[in-house]
mmCIF file of C-alpha atoms in Angstrom:
data_model
loop_
_atom_site.group_PDB
_atom_site.id
_atom_site.type_symbol
_atom_site.label_atom_id
_atom_site.label_comp_id
_atom_site.label_asym_id
_atom_site.label_seq_id
_atom_site.Cartn_x
_atom_site.Cartn_y
_atom_site.Cartn_z
ATOM 1 C CA ASP A 1 85.854 85.157 73.345
ATOM 2 C CA LEU A 2 89.645 85.271 73.486
ATOM 3 C CA LEU A 3 91.638 84.813 76.650
ATOM 4 C CA TYR A 4 95.003 86.559 76.835
ATOM 5 C CA THR A 5 97.792 85.757 79.214
ATOM 6 C CA ILE A 6 100.339 88.471 79.866
ATOM 7 C CA PHE A 7 103.691 87.504 81.312
ATOM 8 C CA VAL A 8 105.361 90.202 83.390
ATOM 9 C CA PRO A 9 109.107 89.820 84.073
ATOM 10 C CA LYS A 10 110.159 89.137 87.682
ATOM 11 C CA SER A 11 111.611 92.636 87.912
ATOM 12 C CA GLU A 12 108.164 94.163 87.433
ATOM 13 C CA ARG A 13 104.875 94.109 89.287
ATOM 14 C CA VAL A 14 101.476 95.105 87.938
ATOM 15 C CA ARG A 15 99.512 97.502 90.110
ATOM 16 C CA GLY A 16 96.353 98.876 88.544
ATOM 17 C CA ASN A 17 97.337 100.085 85.104
ATOM 18 C CA LYS A 18 100.918 100.837 86.118
ATOM 19 C CA VAL A 19 103.957 98.626 85.910
ATOM 20 C CA LYS A 20 106.339 99.182 88.810
ATOM 21 C CA GLU A 21 109.968 98.105 88.717
ATOM 22 C CA ASN A 22 111.091 95.975 91.638
ATOM 23 C CA LYS A 23 114.287 97.593 92.941
ATOM 24 C CA MET A 24 117.003 95.370 94.389
ATOM 25 C CA ASN A 25 118.637 96.868 97.476
ATOM 26 C CA VAL A 26 122.298 95.969 97.930
ATOM 27 C CA THR A 27 124.170 96.658 101.174
ATOM 28 C CA ILE A 28 127.815 96.046 102.034
ATOM 29 C CA GLU A 29 128.301 95.145 105.691
ATOM 30 C CA ASP A 30 131.287 96.290 107.791
ATOM 31 C CA SER A 31 132.553 92.699 107.756
ATOM 32 C CA CYS A 32 133.723 93.207 104.132
ATOM 33 C CA ILE A 33 137.423 92.316 103.776
ATOM 34 C CA ALA A 34 137.817 93.941 100.325
ATOM 35 C CA CYS A 35 138.918 90.659 98.746
ATOM 36 C CA GLY A 36 137.585 91.673 95.317
ATOM 37 C CA ALA A 37 135.461 88.572 94.691
ATOM 38 C CA CYS A 38 132.329 90.643 94.063
ATOM 39 C CA GLU A 39 134.155 92.970 91.679
ATOM 40 C CA SER A 40 135.571 90.047 89.718
ATOM 41 C CA ILE A 41 132.053 88.609 89.326
ATOM 42 C CA CYS A 42 130.117 91.825 88.626
ATOM 43 C CA ASP A 43 132.407 94.796 88.024
ATOM 44 C CA ALA A 44 129.545 96.849 86.588
ATOM 45 C CA VAL A 45 128.104 97.090 90.103
ATOM 46 C CA PHE A 46 130.954 96.473 92.558
ATOM 47 C CA SER A 47 134.297 98.200 93.002
ATOM 48 C CA ILE A 48 136.801 97.983 95.824
ATOM 49 C CA ASP A 49 138.034 100.879 97.947
ATOM 50 C CA ASP A 50 138.588 100.226 101.677
ATOM 51 C CA LYS A 51 135.636 97.880 101.287
ATOM 52 C CA ALA A 52 133.302 97.034 98.420
ATOM 53 C CA VAL A 53 131.330 99.923 96.956
ATOM 54 C CA VAL A 54 128.004 99.502 95.140
ATOM 55 C CA ASN A 55 127.144 101.480 92.014
ATOM 56 C CA GLU A 56 123.394 101.694 92.687
ATOM 57 C CA ALA A 57 122.670 103.020 89.200
ATOM 58 C CA ALA A 58 124.077 99.824 87.680
ATOM 59 C CA VAL A 59 122.144 97.322 89.811
ATOM 60 C CA ALA A 60 119.117 97.273 87.488
ATOM 61 C CA GLY A 61 119.924 94.909 84.665
ATOM 62 C CA ASN A 62 122.700 93.183 86.634
ATOM 63 C CA GLU A 63 120.568 91.434 89.258
ATOM 64 C CA ASP A 64 121.879 87.958 88.443
ATOM 65 C CA GLY A 65 125.503 89.114 88.787
ATOM 66 C CA VAL A 66 124.722 90.903 92.047
ATOM 67 C CA GLN A 67 123.137 87.769 93.487
ATOM 68 C CA GLU A 68 126.049 85.624 92.285
ATOM 69 C CA ALA A 69 128.513 88.028 93.919
ATOM 70 C CA ALA A 70 126.536 87.982 97.185
ATOM 71 C CA ASP A 71 126.484 84.189 97.162
ATOM 72 C CA ALA A 72 130.246 84.042 96.492
ATOM 73 C CA CYS A 73 131.279 86.535 99.185
ATOM 74 C CA PRO A 74 133.603 84.629 101.556
ATOM 75 C CA VAL A 75 132.442 86.610 104.597
ATOM 76 C CA GLN A 76 128.814 87.061 103.512
ATOM 77 C CA ALA A 77 129.142 90.837 103.634
ATOM 78 C CA ILE A 78 126.737 91.543 100.741
ATOM 79 C CA THR A 79 123.081 91.748 101.693
ATOM 80 C CA VAL A 80 120.513 91.675 98.881
ATOM 81 C CA ALA A 81 116.890 92.579 99.571
#
């Protein structure tokens, strides 16, 4: 008998026979001062207008950059869930 171990990336969860992608939700709070730190760290996801704007379509695949930007925000205006 063979025993197989299957490693599923963190961004995925196994439910029955389906693999479901774990979506990261990114929110910009009103406390944003539009300093541009997030954009300089992860410009694929963040841009600056009156405050930071999130390109939701670009979050997948850029999770590490999003988290780094949230951690670097000087006013902690980026919420990641």
